[in-house]
Short mmCIF file of C-alpha atoms in Angstrom, two decimals:
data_model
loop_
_atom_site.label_atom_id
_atom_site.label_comp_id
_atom_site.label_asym_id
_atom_site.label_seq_id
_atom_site.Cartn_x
_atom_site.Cartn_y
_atom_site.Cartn_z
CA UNK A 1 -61.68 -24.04 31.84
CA UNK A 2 -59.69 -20.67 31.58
CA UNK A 3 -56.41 -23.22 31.09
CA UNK A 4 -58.23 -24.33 27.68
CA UNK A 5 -57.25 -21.10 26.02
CA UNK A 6 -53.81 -20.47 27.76
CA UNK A 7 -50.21 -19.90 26.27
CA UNK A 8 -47.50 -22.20 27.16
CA UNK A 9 -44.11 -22.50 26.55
CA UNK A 10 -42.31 -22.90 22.54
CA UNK A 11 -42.37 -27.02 23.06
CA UNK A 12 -46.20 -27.09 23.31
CA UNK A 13 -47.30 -23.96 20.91
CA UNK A 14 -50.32 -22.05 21.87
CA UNK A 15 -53.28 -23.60 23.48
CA UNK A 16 -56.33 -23.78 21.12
CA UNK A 17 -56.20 -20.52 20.04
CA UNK A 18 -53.71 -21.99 17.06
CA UNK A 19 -55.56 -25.84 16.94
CA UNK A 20 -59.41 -24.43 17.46
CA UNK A 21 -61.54 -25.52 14.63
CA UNK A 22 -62.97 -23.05 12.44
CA UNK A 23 -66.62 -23.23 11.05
CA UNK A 24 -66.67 -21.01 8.13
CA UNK A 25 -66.81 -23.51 5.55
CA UNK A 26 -69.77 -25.05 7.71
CA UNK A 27 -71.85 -21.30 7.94
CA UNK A 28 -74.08 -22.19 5.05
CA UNK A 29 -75.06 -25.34 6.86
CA UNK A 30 -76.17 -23.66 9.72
CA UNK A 31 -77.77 -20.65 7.86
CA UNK A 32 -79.94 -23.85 5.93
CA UNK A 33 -80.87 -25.85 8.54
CA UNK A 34 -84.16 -26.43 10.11
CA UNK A 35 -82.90 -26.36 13.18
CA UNK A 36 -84.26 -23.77 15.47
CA UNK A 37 -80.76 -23.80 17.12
CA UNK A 38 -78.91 -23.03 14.55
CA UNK A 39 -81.18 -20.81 12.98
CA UNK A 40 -80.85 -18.47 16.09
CA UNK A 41 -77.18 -18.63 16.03
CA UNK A 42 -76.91 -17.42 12.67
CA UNK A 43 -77.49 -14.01 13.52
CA UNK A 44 -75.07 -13.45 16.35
CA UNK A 45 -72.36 -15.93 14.36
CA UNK A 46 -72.72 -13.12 11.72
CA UNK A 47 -71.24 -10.51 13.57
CA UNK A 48 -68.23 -12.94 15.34
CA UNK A 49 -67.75 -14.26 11.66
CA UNK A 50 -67.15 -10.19 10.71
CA UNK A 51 -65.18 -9.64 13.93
CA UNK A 52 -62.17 -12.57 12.86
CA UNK A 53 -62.20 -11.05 9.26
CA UNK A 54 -61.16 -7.84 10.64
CA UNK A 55 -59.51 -8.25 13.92
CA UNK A 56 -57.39 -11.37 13.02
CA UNK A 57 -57.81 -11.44 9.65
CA UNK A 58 -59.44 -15.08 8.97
CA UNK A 59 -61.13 -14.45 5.76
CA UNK A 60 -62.00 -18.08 4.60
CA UNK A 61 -60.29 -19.84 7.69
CA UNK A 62 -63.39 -19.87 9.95
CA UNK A 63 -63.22 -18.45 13.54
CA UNK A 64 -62.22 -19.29 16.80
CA UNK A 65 -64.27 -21.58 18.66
CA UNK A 66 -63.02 -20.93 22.15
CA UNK A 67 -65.67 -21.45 24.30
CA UNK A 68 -67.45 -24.57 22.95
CA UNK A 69 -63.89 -26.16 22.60
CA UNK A 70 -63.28 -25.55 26.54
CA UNK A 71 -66.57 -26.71 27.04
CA UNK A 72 -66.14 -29.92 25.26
CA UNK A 73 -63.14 -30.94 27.08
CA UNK A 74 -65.10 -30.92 29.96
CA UNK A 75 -67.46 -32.93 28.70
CA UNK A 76 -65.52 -35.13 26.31
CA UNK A 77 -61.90 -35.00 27.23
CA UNK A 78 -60.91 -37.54 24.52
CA UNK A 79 -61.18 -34.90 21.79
CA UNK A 80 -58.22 -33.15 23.67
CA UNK A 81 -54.23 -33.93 24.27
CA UNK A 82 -53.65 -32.75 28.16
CA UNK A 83 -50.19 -32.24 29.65
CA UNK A 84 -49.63 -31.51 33.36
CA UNK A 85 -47.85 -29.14 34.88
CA UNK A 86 -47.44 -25.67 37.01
CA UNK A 87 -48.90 -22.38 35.14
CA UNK A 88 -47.50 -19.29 36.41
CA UNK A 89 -48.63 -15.58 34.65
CA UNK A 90 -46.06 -12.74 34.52
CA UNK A 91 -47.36 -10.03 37.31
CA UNK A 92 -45.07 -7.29 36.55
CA UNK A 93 -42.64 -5.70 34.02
CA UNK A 94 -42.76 -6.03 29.85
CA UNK A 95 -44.01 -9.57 30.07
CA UNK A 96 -47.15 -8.71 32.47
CA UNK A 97 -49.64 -10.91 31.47
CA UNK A 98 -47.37 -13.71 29.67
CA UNK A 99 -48.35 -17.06 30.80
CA UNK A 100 -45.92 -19.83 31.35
CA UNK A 101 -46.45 -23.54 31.39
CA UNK A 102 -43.65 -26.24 32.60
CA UNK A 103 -44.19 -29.73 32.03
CA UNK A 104 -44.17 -32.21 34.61
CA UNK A 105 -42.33 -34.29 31.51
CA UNK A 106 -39.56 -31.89 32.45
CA UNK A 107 -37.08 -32.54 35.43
CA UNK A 108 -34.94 -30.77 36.78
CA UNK A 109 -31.98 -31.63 39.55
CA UNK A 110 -31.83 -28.74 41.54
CA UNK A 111 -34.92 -26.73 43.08
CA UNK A 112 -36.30 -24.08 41.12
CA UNK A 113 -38.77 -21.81 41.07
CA UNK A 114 -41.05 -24.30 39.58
CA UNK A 115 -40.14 -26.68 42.47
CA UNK A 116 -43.39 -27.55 44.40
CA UNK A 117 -45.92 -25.29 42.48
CA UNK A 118 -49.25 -27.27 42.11
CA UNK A 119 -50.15 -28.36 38.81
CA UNK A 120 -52.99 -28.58 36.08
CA UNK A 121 -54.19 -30.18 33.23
CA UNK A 122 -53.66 -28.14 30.31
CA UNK A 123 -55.51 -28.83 26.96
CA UNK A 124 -52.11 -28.97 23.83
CA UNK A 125 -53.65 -30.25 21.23
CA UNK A 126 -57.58 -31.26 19.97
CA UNK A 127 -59.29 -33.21 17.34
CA UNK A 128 -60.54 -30.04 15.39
CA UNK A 129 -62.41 -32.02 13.22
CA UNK A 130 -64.46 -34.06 15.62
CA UNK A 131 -64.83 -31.15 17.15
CA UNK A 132 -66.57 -29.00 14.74
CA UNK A 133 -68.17 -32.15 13.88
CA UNK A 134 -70.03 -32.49 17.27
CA UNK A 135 -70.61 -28.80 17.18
CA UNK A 136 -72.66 -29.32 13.50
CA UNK A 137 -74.30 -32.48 14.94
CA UNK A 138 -75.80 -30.74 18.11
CA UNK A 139 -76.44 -27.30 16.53
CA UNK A 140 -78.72 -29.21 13.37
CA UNK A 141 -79.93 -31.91 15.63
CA UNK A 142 -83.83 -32.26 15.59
CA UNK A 143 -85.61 -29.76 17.81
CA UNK A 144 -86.54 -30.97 21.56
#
């Protein structure tokens, strides 16, 4: 789901990076559980947990939970808000790298360069909440 984490345009903000739930208020749970699952986690969590403090400065907001949340909307889209549209990524020049979304909401009269691109689902918004609340349920779930 590599679209789950992309940047899009000013109308629809920044793809879960800005809407992914955070766990850090939830750490202790995980550290106390009798789960073996979350028990293991703990350890490596420690270290991403240290990584957000420093690199992006998250102290007390939790971390980014990129890869379950992509992972999730494949397996339960209803936690997400998709739009549709063409993704292009900047090849060249200052903005290499920058990645571009247009909506299929937009129309326009005249052919543009967006004119006949294919399209994809893009995740805009998610239900951080459920979210991490799935996330806790599965991690502290009984052993198998």
């Amino acid at each position: 789901m590599a679209t789950a984490a992309m940047k899009v345009g000013e109308r629809m903000k920044k793809v879960i990076i800005d809407t992914d739930p955070g766990i850090d208020a939830d750490k202790e749970k995980l550290q106390q559980s009798d789960s073996k699952y979350a028990r293991y986690l703990c350890k490596p969590l420690a270290h991403y947990f240290d990584y957000h403090r420093e690199v992006y400065f998250t102290k007390g907001k939790g971390v980014y939970l990129h890869d379950p949340t992509a992972l999730l909307a494949a397996v339960n889209p209803s936690l997400m808000t998709f739009a549709e549209g063409a993704v292009r990524v900047q090849t060249a020049g200052i903005t290499k790298g920058l990645t571009l979304f247009r909506s299929n909401d937009k129309r326009y009269v005249e052919m543009t360069a967006w004119t006949g691109m294919p399209t994809v689902k893009v995740a805009v918004a998610v239900d951080a909440p459920a979210v991490v609340e799935l996330m806790m349920q599965r991690l502290m779930a009984d052993d198998y």
